[in-house]
Amino acid sequence: MLTKRSGHPLTWVERLGWSIHSRQWDDCLQLQDYQEGMQRVTEWLGARRRPGDSRVVDLGCGTGNYSLALARDGWAVTGVDWAPGMLRRARGKARREGGLRAEFRRGDFNRPLEFEDGAFDHAICIAAMQCVADPAAFLAEVARVTRPGGCFVTVFKDRRLNEMPRRDASGTSQSYVKPSLKWRILTRMKAYARSKPGWVRRYDRDEMARLVEGAGFTGVEVHPFYPNTRALVAQLPAAAG
Ligand SMILES: C[S@@+](CC[C@H](N)C(=O)[O-])C[C@H]1O[C@@H](n2cnc3c(N)ncnc32)[C@H](O)[C@@H]1O
C-alpha cells in the first residue's frame, strides 16, 4: 500500500533530473512514432467513450503532450507530474493554445493520489511506469480514482523486446536528446538508479497484464507501440445494476 511517506530520501535528485530533462523532452514531438502514439491513445479512449464521459487523468504527464492531444479531442484532462520543469512547460503550452480543458497538477504517483474515488472516467500513464516504485500499489490507486467501467492505458518498455533505432518524420534514425546533455543526464540517472535497485523498472507484457488484472481491470489488450515498447489497454468492470 502507498503511504504519504512512501519514497526514497533521494527522490529529489530524480525529480530534478526530470525537470532538467523537460528542456529537451518536446524534441520527441519531431518523432513520427511519438506523434502516432498520441493519435492511437486518443483513438483508444475515443472508442471507449460512454455518454457523459469527460474526465481523464494523465499520470506522469511530462510536458503535457498526451494531455493536450486528449483535450483537443474534447476530454477534460488533469495531468499529474512531480517535476516542476515538466509542469511549467505543460501549463505554458495549454495557455498559449487556449480553450482546452487541461489542468496540470504537481503530484508524486508513488504516494496516494490526491483525488476522490472515481474522480476520473479514464486514466493513462504513458512512458512513466518505469518510475513506479510499487506497481501493484500504484495500480490499485489508479483503479480507485477511475470510475467503474473506465479504462486504463499504459505505454511501457518491454524488457523482452530489443532496442531499435528511433525514426524521425523522414524515416531516418535519430536521438531525441542532444548528445552532451543526454550523456550528462543519463549517466547521473543511471548512477542514481543503481543506488536504489528495483526503482527503474522494466516489465514484460505478461507481468504488466498480471499487475493490471490484479488491480481489478479486465479485457486486457496489449499492442506494439514505440520501438521496444508496448501499450496495454484494460477496463474496470462496469458498476452492478
Ligand atoms: C518519460 S516521461 C513521459 C512523459 C509523458 N507521459 C509523455 O509520454 O510524453 C516520464 C514522466 O514521469 C514523471 N515522473 C517520474 N516519476 C514520477 C513520480 N514519482 N510522480 C509523478 N511523476 C513522475 C517524470 O517527471 C516525467 O515527466
XYZ file of N, CA, C and O in Angstrom, residues 112-119 139-147 236:
72
model
N -0.091 8.161 -2.251
C -1.518 8.061 -2.589
C -1.931 9.242 -3.474
O -1.505 10.370 -3.238
N -2.733 8.971 -4.506
C -3.149 10.040 -5.420
C -4.149 10.942 -4.708
O -5.042 10.450 -4.010
N -3.989 12.239 -4.895
C -4.835 13.178 -4.134
C -6.134 13.470 -4.884
O -6.426 14.616 -5.230
N -6.873 12.405 -5.174
C -8.158 12.525 -5.862
C -9.162 11.620 -5.168
O -8.812 10.590 -4.599
N -10.437 12.017 -5.283
C -11.529 11.214 -4.727
C -11.658 9.893 -5.492
O -11.247 9.800 -6.650
N -12.312 8.922 -4.868
C -12.635 7.669 -5.564
C -13.466 8.007 -6.810
O -14.387 8.831 -6.744
N -13.171 7.378 -7.920
C -13.971 7.568 -9.147
C -13.935 8.982 -9.697
O -14.859 9.397 -10.397
N -12.851 9.733 -9.397
C -12.791 11.132 -9.850
C -12.672 11.245 -11.370
O -12.996 12.278 -11.943
N -1.224 0.757 -9.169
C -2.386 0.378 -9.986
C -3.657 0.304 -9.151
O -4.749 0.591 -9.652
N -3.516 -0.046 -7.881
C -4.700 -0.021 -7.003
C -5.204 1.415 -6.866
O -6.416 1.664 -6.850
N -4.276 2.376 -6.807
C -4.676 3.784 -6.747
C -5.329 4.223 -8.063
O -6.314 4.960 -8.070
N -4.772 3.762 -9.185
C -5.364 4.097 -10.491
C -6.802 3.579 -10.540
O -7.733 4.285 -10.944
N -6.991 2.323 -10.085
C -8.336 1.734 -10.103
C -9.267 2.505 -9.161
O -10.439 2.713 -9.468
N -8.739 2.960 -8.044
C -9.582 3.691 -7.075
C -10.094 5.014 -7.667
O -11.261 5.360 -7.507
N -9.219 5.741 -8.378
C -9.635 7.069 -8.860
C -10.377 6.996 -10.193
O -10.809 8.012 -10.713
N -10.500 5.778 -10.740
C -11.199 5.615 -12.024
C -12.604 5.082 -11.778
O -12.821 4.194 -10.963
N -13.538 5.644 -12.497
C -14.943 5.262 -12.350
C -15.154 3.822 -12.856
O -14.487 3.419 -13.827
N -12.072 -1.335 -16.217
C -12.669 -1.777 -14.951
C -14.055 -2.331 -15.249
O -14.740 -1.841 -16.159
